[in-house]
GROMACS .gro file of C-alpha atoms in nm:
model
  434
    1MET     CA    1   0.000   0.000   0.000
    2THR     CA    2   0.140   0.338  -0.100
    3LEU     CA    3   0.067   0.671   0.058
    4PRO     CA    4  -0.240   0.846  -0.094
    5VAL     CA    5  -0.044   1.164  -0.168
    6LYS     CA    6   0.114   1.321  -0.473
    7GLU     CA    7   0.480   1.221  -0.485
    8HIS     CA    8   0.756   1.443  -0.620
    9ALA     CA    9   0.889   1.310  -0.950
   10LEU     CA   10   1.246   1.300  -0.818
   11ARG     CA   11   1.177   1.161  -0.471
   12ARG     CA   12   1.283   0.805  -0.543
   13VAL     CA   13   1.567   0.911  -0.774
   14LEU     CA   14   1.716   1.135  -0.506
   15THR     CA   15   1.673   0.869  -0.239
   16GLY     CA   16   1.855   0.623  -0.462
   17GLU     CA   17   2.131   0.880  -0.514
   18LEU     CA   18   2.217   0.849  -0.145
   19HIS     CA   19   2.317   0.489  -0.213
   20ALA     CA   20   2.486   0.547  -0.547
   21ARG     CA   21   2.834   0.539  -0.395
   22THR     CA   22   2.777   0.251  -0.158
   23PHE     CA   23   3.033  -0.010  -0.050
   24GLU     CA   24   3.025  -0.384  -0.003
   25PRO     CA   25   3.143  -0.572   0.307
   26ILE     CA   26   3.470  -0.760   0.254
   27ARG     CA   27   3.603  -1.056   0.447
   28ALA     CA   28   3.983  -1.093   0.473
   29PRO     CA   29   4.186  -1.240   0.320
   30ALA     CA   30   4.072  -1.091  -0.009
   31GLN     CA   31   4.206  -0.963  -0.338
   32VAL     CA   32   4.063  -0.670  -0.531
   33SER     CA   33   4.125  -0.549  -0.886
   34HIS     CA   34   4.004  -0.203  -0.978
   35MET     CA   35   4.002  -0.022  -1.314
   36ALA     CA   36   3.885   0.324  -1.412
   37PHE     CA   37   3.823   0.424  -1.775
   38LEU     CA   38   3.797   0.785  -1.885
   39CYS     CA   39   3.498   0.799  -2.121
   40GLY     CA   40   3.365   1.155  -2.090
   41GLU     CA   41   3.015   1.262  -1.999
   42ARG     CA   42   2.867   1.079  -2.298
   43GLY     CA   43   2.893   0.719  -2.407
   44THR     CA   44   2.664   0.578  -2.137
   45GLY     CA   45   2.508   0.333  -2.381
   46VAL     CA   46   2.843   0.192  -2.493
   47ASN     CA   47   2.954   0.133  -2.133
   48ASN     CA   48   2.621  -0.024  -2.040
   49ARG     CA   49   2.640  -0.265  -2.332
   50HIS     CA   50   2.995  -0.358  -2.243
   51LEU     CA   51   2.894  -0.435  -1.886
   52CYS     CA   52   2.605  -0.651  -2.008
   53ARG     CA   53   2.847  -0.839  -2.229
   54LEU     CA   54   3.055  -0.930  -1.923
   55LEU     CA   55   2.748  -1.037  -1.729
   56GLU     CA   56   2.637  -1.260  -2.015
   57HIS     CA   57   2.981  -1.422  -2.029
   58PHE     CA   58   2.958  -1.529  -1.666
   59GLY     CA   59   2.589  -1.617  -1.687
   60ALA     CA   60   2.489  -1.343  -1.443
   61PRO     CA   61   2.148  -1.173  -1.465
   62VAL     CA   62   2.140  -0.883  -1.712
   63PRO     CA   63   1.935  -0.586  -1.585
   64GLU     CA   64   1.680  -0.421  -1.810
   65GLU     CA   65   1.801  -0.076  -1.704
   66LEU     CA   66   2.126   0.041  -1.549
   67GLY     CA   67   2.162   0.339  -1.318
   68GLN     CA   68   2.482   0.485  -1.179
   69TYR     CA   69   2.601   0.160  -1.019
   70TYR     CA   70   2.547  -0.213  -1.037
   71MET     CA   71   2.661  -0.515  -0.837
   72ALA     CA   72   2.668  -0.879  -0.947
   73ASP     CA   73   2.823  -1.216  -0.864
   74LEU     CA   74   3.051  -1.358  -1.133
   75GLY     CA   75   3.103  -1.699  -0.976
   76ASP     CA   76   3.344  -1.650  -0.684
   77ILE     CA   77   3.410  -1.290  -0.795
   78ARG     CA   78   3.198  -0.996  -0.686
   79LEU     CA   79   3.161  -0.715  -0.944
   80HIS     CA   80   3.092  -0.355  -0.846
   81TRP     CA   81   3.038  -0.121  -1.143
   82GLU     CA   82   3.001   0.258  -1.109
   83ARG     CA   83   2.931   0.535  -1.357
   84HIS     CA   84   3.091   0.866  -1.259
   85THR     CA   85   3.070   1.198  -1.441
   86GLU     CA   86   3.379   1.144  -1.656
   87PHE     CA   87   3.483   0.788  -1.594
   88VAL     CA   88   3.357   0.436  -1.531
   89THR     CA   89   3.501   0.201  -1.270
   90TYR     CA   90   3.503  -0.179  -1.247
   91THR     CA   91   3.590  -0.336  -0.911
   92PHE     CA   92   3.639  -0.714  -0.890
   93THR     CA   93   3.663  -0.868  -0.541
   94ARG     CA   94   3.751  -1.225  -0.446
   95SER     CA   95   3.754  -1.330  -0.080
   96ALA     CA   96   3.990  -1.630  -0.061
   97PRO     CA   97   4.339  -1.710   0.072
   98PHE     CA   98   4.635  -1.621  -0.148
   99ASP     CA   99   5.006  -1.707  -0.151
  100HIS     CA  100   5.135  -1.375  -0.282
  101PRO     CA  101   4.940  -1.047  -0.262
  102PHE     CA  102   5.000  -0.940  -0.624
  103ARG     CA  103   5.120  -1.243  -0.818
  104ASP     CA  104   4.773  -1.365  -0.926
  105PRO     CA  105   4.538  -1.063  -0.936
  106VAL     CA  106   4.164  -1.106  -0.978
  107ILE     CA  107   4.173  -0.926  -1.314
  108ARG     CA  108   4.345  -1.232  -1.466
  109ARG     CA  109   4.015  -1.419  -1.429
  110ILE     CA  110   3.838  -1.169  -1.657
  111PRO     CA  111   3.831  -1.250  -2.033
  112GLU     CA  112   4.112  -1.081  -2.221
  113ASP     CA  113   3.898  -0.999  -2.523
  114TRP     CA  114   3.649  -0.819  -2.296
  115LEU     CA  115   3.932  -0.620  -2.136
  116ARG     CA  116   4.073  -0.538  -2.478
  117ASP     CA  117   3.740  -0.397  -2.594
  118CYS     CA  118   3.672  -0.181  -2.287
  119PRO     CA  119   3.541   0.160  -2.407
  120GLY     CA  120   3.731   0.467  -2.300
  121GLU     CA  121   4.091   0.509  -2.191
  122LEU     CA  122   4.238   0.341  -1.884
  123VAL     CA  123   4.347   0.599  -1.626
  124THR     CA  124   4.413   0.370  -1.332
  125ALA     CA  125   4.433  -0.003  -1.265
  126VAL     CA  126   4.496  -0.136  -0.915
  127SER     CA  127   4.573  -0.475  -0.765
  128MET     CA  128   4.485  -0.468  -0.396
  129ALA     CA  129   4.527  -0.742  -0.137
  130MET     CA  130   4.388  -0.745   0.216
  131GLU     CA  131   4.565  -0.974   0.462
  132SER     CA  132   4.392  -1.099   0.774
  133GLY     CA  133   4.528  -1.020   1.119
  134ASP     CA  134   4.643  -1.377   1.181
  135MET     CA  135   4.887  -1.368   0.889
  136PRO     CA  136   5.257  -1.297   0.968
  137GLU     CA  137   5.338  -0.928   0.989
  138ARG     CA  138   5.586  -0.771   0.750
  139ASP     CA  139   5.865  -0.537   0.853
  140LEU     CA  140   5.982  -0.243   0.641
  141THR     CA  141   6.250  -0.453   0.470
  142GLU     CA  142   5.996  -0.714   0.362
  143LEU     CA  143   5.759  -0.443   0.246
  144SER     CA  144   6.033  -0.283   0.036
  145GLN     CA  145   6.110  -0.620  -0.124
  146LEU     CA  146   5.739  -0.684  -0.184
  147PHE     CA  147   5.714  -0.354  -0.373
  148GLU     CA  148   6.027  -0.431  -0.577
  149GLY     CA  149   6.257  -0.200  -0.381
  150ASN     CA  150   6.047   0.115  -0.434
  151ILE     CA  151   5.986   0.370  -0.159
  152VAL     CA  152   5.678   0.261   0.033
  153VAL     CA  153   5.408   0.494   0.165
  154GLY     CA  154   5.187   0.370   0.446
  155SER     CA  155   4.995   0.441   0.762
  156GLU     CA  156   4.763   0.295   1.019
  157VAL     CA  157   4.402   0.354   0.916
  158VAL     CA  158   4.057   0.350   1.077
  159GLY     CA  159   4.205   0.451   1.410
  160GLY     CA  160   4.466   0.172   1.411
  161LYS     CA  161   4.234  -0.117   1.320
  162GLY     CA  162   4.402  -0.154   0.984
  163ARG     CA  163   4.718  -0.072   0.796
  164ALA     CA  164   4.777   0.024   0.434
  165TRP     CA  165   5.093   0.033   0.220
  166SER     CA  166   5.169   0.119  -0.142
  167ASP     CA  167   5.445   0.258  -0.360
  168LEU     CA  168   5.182   0.426  -0.583
  169ARG     CA  169   5.367   0.314  -0.896
  170ILE     CA  170   5.271   0.118  -1.206
  171HIS     CA  171   5.447  -0.220  -1.207
  172ASP     CA  172   5.542  -0.449  -1.493
  173ASP     CA  173   5.198  -0.611  -1.491
  174GLY     CA  174   5.041  -0.271  -1.565
  175LEU     CA  175   4.887  -0.246  -1.218
  176ALA     CA  176   4.946  -0.030  -0.912
  177TRP     CA  177   4.986  -0.237  -0.594
  178ILE     CA  178   4.818  -0.165  -0.261
  179LEU     CA  179   4.848  -0.390   0.046
  180LEU     CA  180   4.605  -0.375   0.338
  181ARG     CA  181   4.613  -0.553   0.673
  182ASN     CA  182   4.302  -0.616   0.880
  183ASP     CA  183   4.384  -0.581   1.250
  184GLY     CA  184   4.030  -0.583   1.383
  185LEU     CA  185   3.812  -0.434   1.113
  186SER     CA  186   3.459  -0.558   1.071
  187GLU     CA  187   3.357  -0.667   0.722
  188ALA     CA  188   3.167  -0.340   0.676
  189GLN     CA  189   3.468  -0.136   0.791
  190ALA     CA  190   3.693  -0.333   0.560
  191GLY     CA  191   3.456  -0.265   0.268
  192ARG     CA  192   3.452   0.108   0.341
  193LEU     CA  193   3.831   0.114   0.374
  194VAL     CA  194   3.882  -0.059   0.039
  195LYS     CA  195   3.639   0.176  -0.135
  196ARG     CA  196   3.796   0.492   0.011
  197ILE     CA  197   4.149   0.391  -0.081
  198LEU     CA  198   4.041   0.300  -0.435
  199GLU     CA  199   3.864   0.634  -0.464
  200VAL     CA  200   4.176   0.815  -0.343
  201ASN     CA  201   4.376   0.634  -0.610
  202ALA     CA  202   4.126   0.712  -0.888
  203TYR     CA  203   4.062   1.073  -0.791
  204ARG     CA  204   4.433   1.153  -0.755
  205ILE     CA  205   4.481   1.059  -1.121
  206MET     CA  206   4.178   1.263  -1.224
  207THR     CA  207   4.318   1.555  -1.026
  208LEU     CA  208   4.648   1.538  -1.212
  209LEU     CA  209   4.484   1.535  -1.555
  210GLY     CA  210   4.478   1.914  -1.547
  211LEU     CA  211   4.855   1.950  -1.491
  212PRO     CA  212   4.982   1.866  -1.846
  213MET     CA  213   4.713   2.092  -1.988
  214ALA     CA  214   4.820   2.371  -1.750
  215ARG     CA  215   5.183   2.338  -1.859
  216LYS     CA  216   5.087   2.351  -2.225
  217ALA     CA  217   4.852   2.644  -2.171
  218SER     CA  218   5.121   2.828  -1.974
  219ARG     CA  219   5.352   2.828  -2.276
  220SER     CA  220   5.074   2.962  -2.499
  221LEU     CA  221   4.987   3.228  -2.244
  222SER     CA  222   5.352   3.337  -2.218
  223THR     CA  223   5.353   3.399  -2.592
  224ALA     CA  224   5.021   3.583  -2.568
  225ASP     CA  225   5.151   3.792  -2.277
  226ARG     CA  226   5.455   3.908  -2.476
  227ARG     CA  227   5.239   3.982  -2.777
  228LEU     CA  228   4.996   4.181  -2.562
  229ALA     CA  229   5.285   4.385  -2.421
  230GLU     CA  230   5.405   4.460  -2.775
  231LEU     CA  231   5.061   4.577  -2.881
  232ALA     CA  232   5.033   4.796  -2.572
  233ALA     CA  233   5.369   4.954  -2.660
  234ARG     CA  234   5.249   5.017  -3.015
  235MET     CA  235   4.938   5.184  -2.878
  236ALA     CA  236   5.156   5.418  -2.671
  237ASP     CA  237   5.365   5.512  -2.977
  238PRO     CA  238   5.268   5.870  -3.086
  239GLU     CA  239   5.330   5.788  -3.451
  240ALA     CA  240   5.086   5.497  -3.431
  241GLN     CA  241   4.829   5.725  -3.269
  242GLU     CA  242   4.848   5.967  -3.563
  243CYS     CA  243   4.811   5.694  -3.824
  244GLY     CA  244   4.455   5.568  -3.862
  245HIS     CA  245   4.573   5.271  -4.070
  246SER     CA  246   4.800   5.156  -3.787
  247GLN     CA  247   4.516   5.183  -3.538
  248ASN     CA  248   4.299   4.961  -3.755
  249GLU     CA  249   4.581   4.707  -3.772
  250LEU     CA  250   4.622   4.729  -3.394
  251LEU     CA  251   4.253   4.667  -3.342
  252SER     CA  252   4.262   4.364  -3.572
  253ASP     CA  253   4.570   4.222  -3.396
  254LEU     CA  254   4.415   4.278  -3.053
  255SER     CA  255   4.091   4.109  -3.154
  256HIS     CA  256   4.283   3.811  -3.292
  257LEU     CA  257   4.493   3.784  -2.976
  258ALA     CA  258   4.187   3.807  -2.751
  259SER     CA  259   4.022   3.526  -2.946
  260GLN     CA  260   4.334   3.310  -2.902
  261ILE     CA  261   4.331   3.368  -2.525
  262GLU     CA  262   3.961   3.281  -2.508
  263ALA     CA  263   4.025   2.965  -2.712
  264VAL     CA  264   4.288   2.848  -2.462
  265ALA     CA  265   4.052   2.926  -2.174
  266ALA     CA  266   3.769   2.733  -2.340
  267GLN     CA  267   3.992   2.426  -2.370
  268THR     CA  268   4.122   2.433  -2.014
  269THR     CA  269   3.862   2.590  -1.783
  270TYR     CA  270   3.656   2.273  -1.742
  271ARG     CA  271   3.965   2.060  -1.677
  272PHE     CA  272   4.099   2.303  -1.415
  273GLU     CA  273   3.764   2.321  -1.237
  274ALA     CA  274   3.744   1.941  -1.241
  275SER     CA  275   4.095   1.912  -1.095
  276ARG     CA  276   3.998   2.137  -0.805
  277ALA     CA  277   3.681   1.936  -0.744
  278TYR     CA  278   3.866   1.602  -0.754
  279TYR     CA  279   4.134   1.737  -0.520
  280ARG     CA  280   3.868   1.827  -0.265
  281VAL     CA  281   3.733   1.472  -0.286
  282VAL     CA  282   4.082   1.326  -0.239
  283LYS     CA  283   4.137   1.534   0.074
  284GLN     CA  284   3.796   1.433   0.207
  285ARG     CA  285   3.866   1.062   0.152
  286LEU     CA  286   4.208   1.092   0.313
  287GLU     CA  287   4.051   1.250   0.621
  288GLN     CA  288   3.800   0.966   0.637
  289LEU     CA  289   4.083   0.711   0.652
  290ARG     CA  290   4.175   0.845   0.999
  291GLN     CA  291   4.544   0.777   0.945
  292ARG     CA  292   4.814   0.739   1.206
  293ARG     CA  293   5.184   0.742   1.131
  294ILE     CA  294   5.389   0.425   1.097
  295GLU     CA  295   5.743   0.501   1.209
  296GLY     CA  296   5.972   0.543   0.911
  297LEU     CA  297   5.698   0.589   0.649
  298GLN     CA  298   5.522   0.881   0.493
  299THR     CA  299   5.147   0.878   0.534
  300PHE     CA  300   4.928   0.881   0.225
  301THR     CA  301   4.821   1.235   0.308
  302GLU     CA  302   5.180   1.361   0.329
  303PHE     CA  303   5.281   1.191   0.007
  304LEU     CA  304   4.979   1.298  -0.199
  305ASP     CA  305   4.966   1.653  -0.064
  306ALA     CA  306   5.330   1.703  -0.162
  307ARG     CA  307   5.239   1.620  -0.522
  308LEU     CA  308   4.876   1.712  -0.569
  309ALA     CA  309   4.877   2.051  -0.397
  310PRO     CA  310   5.142   2.201  -0.632
  311ALA     CA  311   4.963   2.053  -0.934
  312VAL     CA  312   4.630   2.206  -0.833
  313ALA     CA  313   4.804   2.534  -0.749
  314THR     CA  314   4.956   2.534  -1.098
  315CYS     CA  315   4.613   2.482  -1.255
  316GLU     CA  316   4.468   2.763  -1.044
  317SER     CA  317   4.759   2.991  -1.132
  318VAL     CA  318   4.724   2.928  -1.504
  319GLY     CA  319   4.348   2.975  -1.480
  320GLU     CA  320   4.395   3.307  -1.302
  321ARG     CA  321   4.656   3.409  -1.559
  322GLN     CA  322   4.409   3.332  -1.838
  323ARG     CA  323   4.147   3.552  -1.675
  324ASN     CA  324   4.394   3.838  -1.623
  325LEU     CA  325   4.517   3.823  -1.982
  326ALA     CA  326   4.162   3.818  -2.113
  327GLU     CA  327   4.076   4.121  -1.899
  328ARG     CA  328   4.388   4.310  -2.013
  329ALA     CA  329   4.316   4.231  -2.377
  330ALA     CA  330   3.958   4.349  -2.329
  331ARG     CA  331   4.073   4.675  -2.167
  332LEU     CA  332   4.324   4.747  -2.445
  333THR     CA  333   4.063   4.667  -2.708
  334ALA     CA  334   3.812   4.899  -2.541
  335LEU     CA  335   4.075   5.175  -2.516
  336LEU     CA  336   4.171   5.139  -2.881
  337ARG     CA  337   3.807   5.133  -2.987
  338ALA     CA  338   3.750   5.454  -2.792
  339ARG     CA  339   4.051   5.611  -2.963
  340VAL     CA  340   3.924   5.507  -3.305
  341GLU     CA  341   3.579   5.648  -3.217
  342VAL     CA  342   3.735   5.979  -3.118
  343ASP     CA  343   3.928   5.993  -3.444
  344LEU     CA  344   3.613   5.915  -3.640
  345GLN     CA  345   3.424   6.186  -3.456
  346ALA     CA  346   3.705   6.433  -3.534
  347GLN     CA  347   3.689   6.335  -3.900
  348ASN     CA  348   3.313   6.376  -3.899
  349ARG     CA  349   3.346   6.717  -3.736
  350ASN     CA  350   3.598   6.828  -4.001
  351LEU     CA  351   3.370   6.694  -4.271
  352LEU     CA  352   3.073   6.886  -4.129
  353GLU     CA  353   3.280   7.206  -4.105
  354SER     CA  354   3.387   7.160  -4.466
  355MET     CA  355   3.028   7.104  -4.570
  356ASP     CA  356   2.926   7.417  -4.376
  357ARG     CA  357   3.190   7.624  -4.554
  358ARG     CA  358   3.073   7.489  -4.887
  359ALA     CA  359   2.714   7.570  -4.797
  360ARG     CA  360   2.806   7.928  -4.709
  361LEU     CA  361   3.004   7.962  -5.031
  362GLN     CA  362   2.715   7.819  -5.224
  363LEU     CA  363   2.482   8.067  -5.056
  364ARG     CA  364   2.704   8.356  -5.154
  365LEU     CA  365   2.721   8.225  -5.508
  366GLN     CA  366   2.345   8.187  -5.503
  367ASP     CA  367   2.308   8.549  -5.391
  368THR     CA  368   2.541   8.656  -5.671
  369VAL     CA  369   2.351   8.454  -5.926
  370GLU     CA  370   2.029   8.598  -5.790
  371GLY     CA  371   2.156   8.953  -5.846
  372LEU     CA  372   2.268   8.862  -6.197
  373SER     CA  373   1.928   8.705  -6.257
  374VAL     CA  374   1.758   9.033  -6.161
  375ILE     CA  375   1.981   9.223  -6.406
  376ALA     CA  376   1.918   8.971  -6.681
  377ILE     CA  377   1.542   8.969  -6.628
  378SER     CA  378   1.541   9.350  -6.607
  379TYR     CA  379   1.740   9.371  -6.927
  380TYR     CA  380   1.499   9.155  -7.118
  381GLY     CA  381   1.196   9.322  -6.950
  382VAL     CA  382   1.316   9.672  -7.045
  383GLY     CA  383   1.390   9.547  -7.397
  384LEU     CA  384   1.037   9.420  -7.431
  385ALA     CA  385   0.904   9.751  -7.301
  386GLY     CA  386   1.124   9.932  -7.556
  387TYR     CA  387   0.983   9.722  -7.839
  388ALA     CA  388   0.633   9.809  -7.721
  389LEU     CA  389   0.709  10.182  -7.703
  390LYS     CA  390   0.870  10.180  -8.048
  391GLY     CA  391   0.562  10.013  -8.183
  392LEU     CA  392   0.343  10.284  -8.033
  393GLU     CA  393   0.574  10.549  -8.179
  394GLY     CA  394   0.545  10.388  -8.523
  395MET     CA  395   0.168  10.409  -8.495
  396GLY     CA  396   0.200  10.789  -8.471
  397LEU     CA  397   0.154  10.825  -8.100
  398PRO     CA  398   0.360  11.092  -7.924
  399VAL     CA  399   0.586  10.846  -7.736
  400ASN     CA  400   0.957  10.873  -7.668
  401PRO     CA  401   1.088  10.515  -7.653
  402ALA     CA  402   1.422  10.608  -7.498
  403LEU     CA  403   1.255  10.806  -7.220
  404GLY     CA  404   1.001  10.526  -7.160
  405MET     CA  405   1.272  10.262  -7.135
  406GLY     CA  406   1.462  10.477  -6.893
  407LEU     CA  407   1.161  10.524  -6.672
  408ALA     CA  408   1.064  10.151  -6.695
  409THR     CA  409   1.410  10.023  -6.598
  410PRO     CA  410   1.383  10.069  -6.214
  411LEU     CA  411   1.023   9.950  -6.215
  412VAL     CA  412   1.111   9.632  -6.409
  413ALA     CA  413   1.419   9.566  -6.193
  414PHE     CA  414   1.219   9.602  -5.870
  415SER     CA  415   0.942   9.377  -6.003
  416ALA     CA  416   1.199   9.109  -6.101
  417TRP     CA  417   1.365   9.124  -5.759
  418LEU     CA  418   1.028   9.107  -5.582
  419PHE     CA  419   0.928   8.806  -5.793
  420LEU     CA  420   1.251   8.617  -5.714
  421GLN     CA  421   1.212   8.685  -5.341
  422LYS     CA  422   0.859   8.550  -5.347
  423VAL     CA  423   0.974   8.231  -5.524
  424LYS     CA  424   1.260   8.193  -5.273
  425ARG     CA  425   1.026   8.226  -4.972
  426ARG     CA  426   0.786   7.970  -5.117
  427ILE     CA  427   1.070   7.718  -5.170
  428LEU     CA  428   1.199   7.765  -4.814
  429ARG     CA  429   0.845   7.729  -4.674
  430ASP     CA  430   0.796   7.404  -4.867
  431GLU     CA  431   1.127   7.265  -4.734
  432GLN     CA  432   1.027   7.346  -4.375
  433LEU     CA  433   0.697   7.167  -4.422
  434ASP     CA  434   0.877   6.858  -4.559
   0.00000   0.00000   0.00000
């Protein structure tokens, strides 16, 4: 019987998320093989199909739908599969006595063709062995020989109920080796311990993925920094300020450089942010181990902090440098754009002044032409009046054409001027209405 209420669509999903990173109890002695494949945020279907292929090989039940994790029995091997944001992990556990911790890892019982076809790129592979408390203890010399003479890192964990050792190196079999000793851990505690150490190992690699990218980006940013300084010097050059063509070239170069800086940032920002996030998880898991020093050995926290902290600091430094360069390029571009705008405004002002001078000149010419037009119209008007007076004189009327033309001249000139002024006012009135 379910509750007679409306349930939130994500209620069960979010409740299941609390158990998405669960652990399995482990009984010592036991051997564990762990692999993590970088596959990106996509490719879920490919990984799901590959997991189902493994289940079918061992005759294990194949689920209709896979979530973020899955557990299954593959005979005497227990499989724990997890889907993370960027990578997929396979953990194979076998609780049984062993002669040598790393000579016969569990992964050797997995089909080679299935391993060969695993999607993604392998970022970490671990062979872990957990010895029971009744097995003979190993001194530092034996531990060094077990790890092929490499420097061993180790500490007491879970408040002294267990111990963990590793050289954190990749051996000839392609696996990193981790040895645990159960000195009073319950099966649940042992399961949590194994999971936390495997997570530390996986997340430390994911943290370091940003370091090569930071080094590569740093070289590109050094070149961009020098180029930006050169462009700033060119902007400060008085000759370049006086040459509009040079300013256009500067603006083009600055825009190109800014796009290059943004391209580097687009390629690296996600990786740097991920490195910081993974580093926080590593530190959290290390704290949960509750380590205590074993005399003569570095703890896992000391060893990893000495290597991860500078790597993350490098990523943060390069990321900050990218942001500063982008801001500087943006400021220089804005300054140059403002300078170009000022120059354009000055050119526009000079153009308007030139047009104003031409308009005034044209007005004066128009006034001159207007005066000449009055003279011309008067000339022809007086001529017409003269022809009329001569005609009247020829008809026998007592008319003096010369005197009449003389008297008509000022009248005709004034009438012509008055007519032109009226036409001019009408044109100006029409323009104002438009």
